[in-house]
Structure formats: C-alpha cells, structure tokens
Tab-separated table of C-alpha atoms in Angstrom:
chain	number	residue	atom	x	y	z
A	1	MET	CA	177.476	146.298	18.784
A	2	ALA	CA	179.497	143.134	19.177
A	3	MET	CA	179.383	140.371	16.617
A	4	THR	CA	178.362	136.915	17.758
A	5	PRO	CA	178.574	133.706	15.775
A	6	GLN	CA	174.777	133.538	15.733
A	7	LYS	CA	174.645	136.966	14.147
A	8	LEU	CA	177.242	135.966	11.591
A	9	ALA	CA	175.150	132.962	10.650
A	10	GLU	CA	172.022	135.086	10.413
A	11	LEU	CA	173.759	137.603	8.170
A	12	LEU	CA	174.836	134.772	5.890
A	13	GLN	CA	171.304	133.437	5.831
A	14	SER	CA	169.819	136.810	4.989
A	15	ARG	CA	172.203	137.164	2.054
A	16	PHE	CA	171.926	133.657	0.626
A	17	GLY	CA	168.490	132.514	1.679
A	18	ASP	CA	167.868	128.827	1.256
A	19	LEU	CA	171.457	128.037	0.385
A	20	VAL	CA	172.456	128.519	4.025
A	21	SER	CA	170.696	126.423	6.637
A	22	ALA	CA	169.571	127.511	10.053
A	23	PRO	CA	172.501	127.596	12.462
A	24	THR	CA	172.961	124.762	14.936
A	25	GLU	CA	174.858	125.293	18.135
A	26	PHE	CA	176.846	122.970	20.309
A	27	ARG	CA	178.689	124.234	23.389
A	28	GLY	CA	178.967	127.715	21.972
A	29	GLU	CA	180.118	126.637	18.501
A	30	VAL	CA	177.819	127.593	15.644
A	31	THR	CA	177.579	125.407	12.550
A	32	VAL	CA	175.817	126.217	9.331
A	33	ARG	CA	175.200	123.811	6.454
A	34	ILE	CA	175.548	124.991	2.873
A	35	ALA	CA	173.201	123.235	0.483
A	36	ASP	CA	175.233	123.504	-2.709
A	37	ALA	CA	178.977	122.969	-2.823
A	38	GLU	CA	179.270	124.753	-6.165
A	39	ARG	CA	178.515	128.113	-4.561
A	40	MET	CA	181.044	127.693	-1.768
A	41	PRO	CA	183.507	130.355	-3.041
A	42	GLU	CA	180.648	132.854	-3.195
A	43	VAL	CA	179.635	132.125	0.389
A	44	GLY	CA	183.271	132.237	1.436
A	45	ALA	CA	183.836	135.617	-0.185
A	46	TYR	CA	180.814	137.051	1.568
A	47	ALA	CA	181.898	135.566	4.899
A	48	LYS	CA	185.289	137.168	4.396
A	49	LYS	CA	183.568	140.490	3.810
A	50	LEU	CA	181.708	139.988	7.080
A	51	GLY	CA	185.053	139.867	8.806
A	52	CYS	CA	185.917	136.148	8.756
A	53	ASP	CA	189.357	136.743	7.341
A	54	PHE	CA	191.038	133.745	8.949
A	55	LEU	CA	190.361	130.270	7.571
A	56	LEU	CA	191.437	128.077	10.458
A	57	ASP	CA	190.976	124.706	8.843
A	58	ILE	CA	189.348	122.763	6.061
A	59	THR	CA	188.727	119.145	6.816
A	60	SER	CA	186.687	116.375	5.280
A	61	VAL	CA	184.588	113.541	6.618
A	62	ASP	CA	184.044	110.210	4.937
A	63	ASN	CA	180.453	109.107	5.570
A	64	TYR	CA	181.150	105.647	4.275
A	65	GLY	CA	177.909	103.916	3.390
A	66	GLU	CA	175.858	107.108	3.321
A	67	ASP	CA	175.015	109.316	0.425
A	68	PRO	CA	176.429	111.977	0.051
A	69	ARG	CA	179.706	110.379	1.002
A	70	TRP	CA	181.827	113.439	1.633
A	71	THR	CA	181.287	116.312	4.049
A	72	ILE	CA	183.757	119.169	3.880
A	73	VAL	CA	183.999	121.361	6.961
A	74	TYR	CA	185.352	124.923	6.882
A	75	GLU	CA	186.385	126.519	10.161
A	76	LEU	CA	186.251	130.295	9.929
A	77	TYR	CA	187.431	132.882	12.399
A	78	GLY	CA	187.507	136.648	12.428
A	79	LEU	CA	190.507	138.377	13.914
A	80	ASP	CA	188.561	141.582	14.545
A	81	HIS	CA	185.254	140.283	15.816
A	82	ARG	CA	186.799	137.096	17.225
A	83	CYS	CA	183.955	134.811	16.321
A	84	HIS	CA	184.234	131.270	15.054
A	85	LEU	CA	181.898	129.879	12.423
A	86	ARG	CA	181.741	126.437	10.908
A	87	LEU	CA	180.446	125.783	7.386
A	88	LYS	CA	179.613	122.250	6.283
A	89	VAL	CA	179.092	121.179	2.689
A	90	ASP	CA	178.096	117.783	1.334
A	91	VAL	CA	179.491	116.295	-1.856
A	92	SER	CA	178.312	113.040	-3.377
A	93	GLU	CA	180.699	110.272	-4.293
A	94	GLU	CA	179.962	110.286	-8.036
A	95	LYS	CA	180.949	113.931	-8.192
A	96	SER	CA	183.858	114.016	-5.677
A	97	GLU	CA	184.659	117.531	-6.791
A	98	LEU	CA	184.012	121.059	-5.630
A	99	PRO	CA	185.374	124.520	-6.395
A	100	THR	CA	188.362	125.794	-4.500
A	101	VAL	CA	188.238	128.612	-1.961
A	102	SER	CA	191.938	129.371	-2.342
A	103	THR	CA	190.950	132.510	-4.246
A	104	VAL	CA	189.248	133.752	-1.070
A	105	TRP	CA	191.709	132.516	1.562
A	106	ARG	CA	195.228	131.681	0.362
A	107	THR	CA	195.766	129.186	3.164
A	108	ALA	CA	193.150	126.923	1.610
A	109	ASN	CA	195.812	125.934	-0.914
A	110	TRP	CA	197.538	123.427	1.332
A	111	HIS	CA	194.395	122.333	3.180
A	112	GLU	CA	192.772	121.392	-0.103
A	113	ARG	CA	195.897	119.614	-1.252
A	114	GLU	CA	195.772	117.572	1.938
A	115	ILE	CA	192.106	116.677	1.331
A	116	TYR	CA	192.921	115.700	-2.236
A	117	ASP	CA	195.845	113.589	-1.070
A	118	LEU	CA	194.133	111.747	1.757
A	119	MET	CA	190.492	111.607	0.618
A	120	GLY	CA	190.622	111.948	-3.141
A	121	LEU	CA	188.340	114.953	-3.501
A	122	ARG	CA	189.296	117.211	-6.370
A	123	PHE	CA	189.123	120.993	-6.143
A	124	ARG	CA	188.277	122.770	-9.360
A	125	GLY	CA	190.347	125.844	-10.036
A	126	HIS	CA	193.057	124.953	-7.538
A	127	PRO	CA	196.387	126.425	-8.680
A	128	ASP	CA	198.492	123.388	-7.761
A	129	LEU	CA	196.457	120.301	-6.898
A	130	ARG	CA	198.942	117.554	-6.087
A	131	ARG	CA	199.764	115.298	-3.171
A	132	ILE	CA	201.228	116.954	-0.136
A	133	ILE	CA	201.709	114.218	2.464
A	134	MET	CA	202.047	111.024	0.448
A	135	TRP	CA	204.346	111.086	-2.573
A	136	ASP	CA	203.408	111.647	-6.221
A	137	GLY	CA	202.539	108.334	-7.745
A	138	TYR	CA	201.075	106.829	-4.580
A	139	PRO	CA	197.926	105.181	-5.876
A	140	HIS	CA	195.583	105.245	-2.901
A	141	HIS	CA	193.812	107.772	-0.690
A	142	PRO	CA	194.695	106.626	2.817
A	143	LEU	CA	192.114	108.315	5.040
A	144	ARG	CA	189.090	106.859	3.300
A	145	LYS	CA	187.155	104.506	5.506
A	146	ASP	CA	187.593	101.595	3.109
A	147	PHE	CA	191.380	101.874	3.223
A	148	PRO	CA	192.945	99.599	5.871
A	149	LEU	CA	194.907	101.225	8.666
A	150	GLY	CA	197.949	99.082	7.970
A	151	GLY	CA	198.154	100.232	4.396
A	152	LYS	CA	198.558	98.354	1.130
A	153	PRO	CA	201.802	97.354	-0.597
A	154	THR	CA	202.835	99.824	-3.285
A	155	ASP	CA	206.038	100.721	-5.050
A	156	VAL	CA	207.070	103.877	-6.850
A	157	PRO	CA	210.654	103.112	-7.887
A	158	GLU	CA	213.312	105.557	-6.698
A	159	VAL	CA	210.735	107.440	-4.623
A	160	ALA	CA	209.125	105.267	-1.973
A	161	PHE	CA	207.652	101.864	-1.297
A	162	THR	CA	205.086	100.745	1.242
A	163	LYS	CA	204.246	97.438	2.792
A	164	ALA	CA	201.166	96.404	4.722
A	165	ALA	CA	201.885	96.881	8.414
A	166	PRO	CA	201.075	93.806	10.541
A	167	LEU	CA	198.091	94.764	12.644
A	168	GLU	CA	197.688	91.459	14.533
A	169	GLY	CA	193.909	91.540	14.532
A	170	GLY	CA	193.126	95.175	14.018
A	171	PRO	CA	193.586	98.510	15.704
A	172	PHE	CA	193.310	98.109	19.448
A	173	VAL	CA	190.766	100.572	20.715
A	174	THR	CA	189.700	101.264	24.248
A	175	ALA	CA	186.057	101.268	25.289
A	176	PRO	CA	185.780	104.615	27.036
A	177	GLY	CA	183.344	105.006	29.867
A	178	GLY	CA	183.828	101.506	31.177
A	179	LYS	CA	183.585	101.361	34.914
A	180	ASP	CA	186.992	99.815	35.552
A	181	SER	CA	190.202	99.362	33.641
A	182	VAL	CA	189.373	95.760	32.752
A	183	GLU	CA	186.390	96.974	30.783
A	184	ARG	CA	188.373	99.783	29.251
A	185	GLU	CA	191.247	97.578	28.152
A	186	PRO	CA	192.039	98.140	24.478
A	187	ARG	CA	190.667	95.308	22.407
A	188	ALA	CA	190.852	94.569	18.706
A	189	LYS	CA	188.307	96.630	16.877
A	190	GLU	CA	186.937	95.007	13.738
A	191	PHE	CA	187.349	97.195	10.723
A	192	GLY	CA	183.962	98.328	9.480
A	193	GLY	CA	182.331	97.394	12.757
B	1	MET	CA	235.911	85.262	12.399
B	2	ARG	CA	236.108	86.765	15.833
B	3	THR	CA	239.233	87.889	17.589
B	4	ALA	CA	239.418	88.140	21.319
B	5	THR	CA	242.683	89.971	21.699
B	6	GLU	CA	242.493	92.778	24.143
B	7	ILE	CA	245.010	95.482	24.417
B	8	GLY	CA	246.626	95.093	27.755
B	9	TYR	CA	249.977	95.503	29.243
B	10	ASN	CA	251.693	95.284	32.553
B	11	THR	CA	253.496	98.531	33.326
B	12	LYS	CA	255.981	96.894	35.611
B	13	VAL	CA	257.085	94.410	32.999
B	14	GLU	CA	256.803	96.357	29.804
B	15	GLY	CA	257.125	99.955	30.836
B	16	ASP	CA	255.869	102.350	28.178
B	17	VAL	CA	255.552	99.767	25.408
B	18	ILE	CA	252.326	97.994	24.456
B	19	VAL	CA	252.643	94.828	22.437
B	20	THR	CA	249.455	93.749	20.750
B	21	ARG	CA	247.956	92.609	17.480
B	22	VAL	CA	247.209	95.016	14.652
B	23	ASP	CA	243.524	94.317	14.624
B	24	ALA	CA	243.215	94.842	18.364
B	25	ALA	CA	244.969	98.188	18.112
B	26	LEU	CA	242.944	99.244	15.075
B	27	ASN	CA	239.682	98.230	16.699
B	28	TRP	CA	240.606	100.091	19.871
B	29	CYS	CA	241.182	103.239	17.866
B	30	ARG	CA	237.985	102.757	15.908
B	31	LYS	CA	235.740	102.022	18.827
B	32	ASN	CA	236.879	104.945	20.902
B	33	SER	CA	236.359	107.452	18.134
B	34	LEU	CA	233.002	106.503	16.661
B	35	TRP	CA	231.668	109.647	15.041
B	36	PRO	CA	227.886	109.465	14.905
B	37	MET	CA	225.785	110.653	12.046
B	38	PRO	CA	222.618	111.653	13.852
B	39	MET	CA	219.685	110.698	11.659
B	40	GLY	CA	217.442	112.573	14.059
B	41	LEU	CA	213.947	112.234	12.702
B	42	ALA	CA	211.623	112.683	15.680
B	43	CYS	CA	211.467	112.735	19.476
B	44	CYS	CA	214.351	110.303	19.961
B	45	ALA	CA	216.592	112.979	18.522
B	46	ILE	CA	215.946	115.063	21.632
B	47	GLU	CA	217.259	112.240	23.780
B	48	LEU	CA	220.195	111.937	21.400
B	49	MET	CA	220.908	115.609	21.929
B	50	ALA	CA	220.620	115.050	25.665
B	51	ALA	CA	223.128	112.255	25.399
B	52	GLY	CA	225.438	114.644	23.630
B	53	ALA	CA	225.012	117.354	26.203
B	54	SER	CA	226.992	117.677	29.382
B	55	ARG	CA	224.998	115.563	31.848
B	56	TYR	CA	225.032	112.282	29.895
B	57	ASP	CA	228.256	113.034	28.166
B	58	ILE	CA	228.680	111.055	24.965
B	59	SER	CA	232.037	112.723	24.627
B	60	ARG	CA	233.413	110.289	27.207
B	61	PHE	CA	233.201	107.666	24.467
B	62	GLY	CA	234.780	109.829	21.831
B	63	ALA	CA	231.489	110.322	20.043
B	64	GLU	CA	230.720	113.967	20.631
B	65	VAL	CA	231.700	114.816	17.064
B	66	MET	CA	228.248	114.591	15.525
B	67	ARG	CA	229.022	114.788	11.843
B	68	PHE	CA	225.929	115.532	9.803
B	69	SER	CA	227.736	114.596	6.648
B	70	PRO	CA	227.653	110.869	5.997
B	71	ARG	CA	231.057	111.008	4.358
B	72	GLN	CA	232.671	111.898	7.654
B	73	ALA	CA	230.737	109.644	10.023
B	74	ASP	CA	231.128	106.085	11.266
B	75	VAL	CA	227.850	105.202	12.899
B	76	MET	CA	224.380	106.320	11.869
B	77	ILE	CA	222.058	106.676	14.836
B	78	VAL	CA	218.545	106.434	13.413
B	79	SER	CA	216.537	108.181	16.095
B	80	GLY	CA	212.904	108.684	15.368
B	81	THR	CA	210.038	107.484	13.219
B	82	VAL	CA	211.104	106.478	9.734
B	83	THR	CA	208.212	107.122	7.377
B	84	TYR	CA	208.069	105.434	3.989
B	85	LYS	CA	208.598	108.854	2.436
B	86	MET	CA	211.873	109.284	4.326
B	87	ALA	CA	213.039	105.667	3.989
B	88	THR	CA	214.669	106.060	0.578
B	89	ALA	CA	216.501	109.177	1.768
B	90	VAL	CA	217.827	107.336	4.832
B	91	LYS	CA	219.009	104.495	2.609
B	92	ARG	CA	220.701	106.908	0.241
B	93	ILE	CA	222.524	108.615	3.088
B	94	TYR	CA	223.581	105.265	4.514
B	95	ASP	CA	224.967	104.310	1.103
B	96	GLN	CA	227.096	107.445	1.120
B	97	MET	CA	228.839	106.531	4.353
B	98	ALA	CA	232.295	105.045	4.054
B	99	GLU	CA	233.136	101.583	5.320
B	100	PRO	CA	233.374	100.566	8.147
B	101	LYS	CA	229.951	101.839	9.047
B	102	TYR	CA	227.453	100.832	11.690
B	103	VAL	CA	223.833	101.587	12.496
B	104	ILE	CA	222.155	102.050	15.845
B	105	ALA	CA	218.354	101.903	15.654
B	106	MET	CA	217.342	104.110	18.540
B	107	GLY	CA	213.887	103.872	19.968
B	108	ALA	CA	210.792	101.845	19.252
B	109	CYS	CA	209.953	103.546	15.953
B	110	ALA	CA	213.327	102.945	14.365
B	111	SER	CA	213.503	99.376	15.653
B	112	THR	CA	210.068	98.065	14.726
B	113	GLY	CA	207.805	100.925	13.755
B	114	GLY	CA	206.870	101.578	17.353
B	115	MET	CA	203.318	102.498	18.141
B	116	TYR	CA	202.696	103.444	14.480
B	117	ARG	CA	201.397	100.351	12.740
B	118	SER	CA	200.079	102.347	9.825
B	119	TYR	CA	200.199	102.963	6.112
B	120	ALA	CA	202.832	105.649	6.364
B	121	VAL	CA	205.457	104.334	8.809
B	122	LEU	CA	208.240	101.929	7.923
B	123	GLN	CA	207.974	99.062	10.381
B	124	GLY	CA	211.568	99.177	11.470
B	125	VAL	CA	214.559	100.723	9.746
B	126	ASP	CA	216.034	97.250	9.324
B	127	HIS	CA	213.821	96.919	6.241
B	128	VAL	CA	216.250	99.257	4.472
B	129	LEU	CA	219.484	99.205	6.504
B	130	PRO	CA	221.531	96.549	8.315
B	131	VAL	CA	221.221	97.429	11.990
B	132	ASP	CA	223.899	96.559	14.530
B	133	VAL	CA	222.282	97.596	17.807
B	134	TYR	CA	218.639	98.177	18.660
B	135	VAL	CA	217.705	100.390	21.588
B	136	ALA	CA	214.303	99.897	23.157
B	137	GLY	CA	212.435	102.800	24.649
B	138	CYS	CA	210.070	105.539	23.692
B	139	PRO	CA	212.269	107.459	23.902
B	140	PRO	CA	215.164	105.554	25.403
B	141	ARG	CA	216.943	107.366	28.160
B	142	PRO	CA	220.330	108.825	27.243
B	143	GLU	CA	221.914	106.182	29.432
B	144	ALA	CA	220.244	103.517	27.299
B	145	LEU	CA	221.743	105.074	24.197
B	146	LEU	CA	225.152	105.127	25.847
B	147	ASP	CA	224.672	101.467	26.744
B	148	ALA	CA	223.959	100.780	23.091
B	149	LEU	CA	227.104	102.654	22.152
B	150	ILE	CA	229.104	100.521	24.561
B	151	LYS	CA	227.578	97.360	23.055
B	152	LEU	CA	228.535	98.610	19.630
B	153	GLN	CA	232.038	99.262	20.870
B	154	ASN	CA	232.249	95.706	22.190
B	155	LYS	CA	231.025	94.388	18.869
B	156	LEU	CA	233.639	96.501	17.117
B	157	ALA	CA	236.402	95.229	19.344
B	158	ARG	CA	235.755	91.702	18.131
B	159	GLU	CA	235.874	92.478	14.406
B	160	PRO	CA	238.675	91.074	12.279
B	161	VAL	CA	240.798	93.630	10.430
B	162	LEU	CA	239.366	92.901	7.015
B	163	SER	CA	235.688	93.309	7.792
B	164	THR	CA	233.215	91.804	5.381
B	165	LEU	CA	230.754	93.972	3.508
B	166	LYS	CA	227.337	94.054	5.071
B	167	LYS	CA	224.202	92.807	3.419
B	168	VAL	CA	220.737	94.205	4.061
B	169	ALA	CA	218.255	91.848	5.724
B	170	ALA	CA	215.672	91.529	2.989
C-alpha cells in the first residue's frame, strides 16, 4: 500500500495528537503545523521512523510585526516512499530559541548554522553553533526584515569590513502581472512598505 | 612622467640592429609577457578561461601563463563578485605580488559591485586594490577582456623605467 503525504501527516497526527495540526495542501504539497517547538526533535525522530530519512531543507521566515515572529520550516522527504512533507513551527521573538534536530538528521547541522547566522535563532544542543556565511564577529543578522538590504558599516579587523551599499532609493522591484512593460517596470520599493 | 618612445626601426637603414631607449625596450618586454594571476571568483572566470582557450587566444599577447601564485604573476585579473568575506584575502594576495603589478577589474561585479547592491558584496574591488583597467560586461566577452589587456599594454608602454609605487584609492 503506497504511502502518500496525506497518510504521513495522518500517522503523525495519530501519534502526537494535538501537537500536530490538520494537514493543509497546496498543489500536492502537504504542510503540517507543529504547536510546540520544544518537541520538534521528538516529532522529527518519529517522522524519520516513518521513512522520512532525508531532510531536504530547514528555512526560517521572519514575520516582522507579527507574534510569533519566527516560523521555521522543515522540508522532509523519504527516499523509499518518495513523499514530501513540510513541518512548520512558530517561535516567539522573546524566546528565539528551539532545540536542534541535528541528532535526528545530521544535515541539519549546517542548515541550523545558516539560520543562526542570518536570522539569529539559537538552536539548543547544536554541536557547533557558529556563523557559516558571514564571518565570526559580524554583529548583525542580515536576513531579518528590519536589516536594510544595503547592509550596515561594520569592521572586524584583520577579518572583514563592510560598508553600506548605495541603494539609490531602495531595491527596484517589478510589479508582476502588469498588463504591459511600462506597468511592470522595476520601481523603487520602500523598505517596510 | 610619460614617455612616448616606440621601438621602431627601418630594416633598410639599420639592418638587424634596433636602437631605442632602455625604458621603451623594457616596457616592450614587460607588456608582451604579462603573466596574469587569475583571481577567478565567479562567472567572469569562465570567460577568462575562454579567453585563455584556443578560440580567443590570450597566448597571442604572451599572457597564457596563468600563474596562480602571486609571487610569479604580473597582473591580477579580478574576475567575479568580490564579497566582503573574500576582500581581505584578495588584498593579501595583491600585497604578495611583486612590483610592477597591475590589476584588471573584469566584469560588473569587480568594477562596481554589479547587480549586487547588498550587505555582503564589496561595491567594486577598487575599495581594496588600485585598479588599472575596468572591463564592463556581465560577463564581458573574451574579446572585451583582450581589449582590456591591450589597453593595459598601452598603459605599460608609456611608463617610465622607475615606476612609482601605487597607492590605494581610499
């Protein structure tokens, strides 16, 4: 009997009850929300036992202005049953911390380092939580929504310096779906707008 | 101080002897044997490799000897996006090159930061190195790089023998 993502989600729900939400589907992709980030390694271990042995990606979303501010998204895949599953967890800004899943999937090591580097979320129990893209000593977390695209001036002597890039009025973004190219012409997009 | 002496001679008059100035002869030797140090960081490096391959032969200009050691190279061709993380390494390698040394900033990213106006990309390698020739393009065609090499050769031909030490544009 073949495994489908819906069935995977239902098996997770039957094991964890209220912790796992009802699955939502969009274009064949099934997403499940996990209510409590602290139990994420437990859910991950069970998902791995169900055959999701391949963690494709961990990414994070900055819901700037909303509470909880952070949403962490886990993309799971099973090499045997070939089903994708997405797990979403919310973390509030005051906490900004959640347990690592690198004990379940070793690849989570670098994904979580990237999230720590660019968003500032800490992972408890991570074997080596340090910056992976920016350099050690860089003071900011660049992919947060309140960080400007051009960057801020910093200086770590002997390692690297940064300057604010001249943006000339902001990132120029196209308006997709405009009926002709004049409407779609990239215009300065106000930050925060 | 610029010199405009060209090496030239009339075979009928002089036969097998060339009479010229020392700096003209030295500059002729230097410009026709510019050994590049390919600082190939991103996509422009592919076009640099294409320029070194057989169709757009950079060997015609004496520059096919791509020395990856800065100690043995004359011109550093910065081809590709220079991130802030890499900028100090590029500067350190430039410092290790022996005088006389030149820099070609190849492509939009090396010249001005290119399409990446962001927190991670150095907005032009001339923030850390003195650049002699900028090549526009994303990536520039190999012929554009060869044109830049020719411009660098012309600049070299006009240098006085005792060249002054370069200063970085701050």
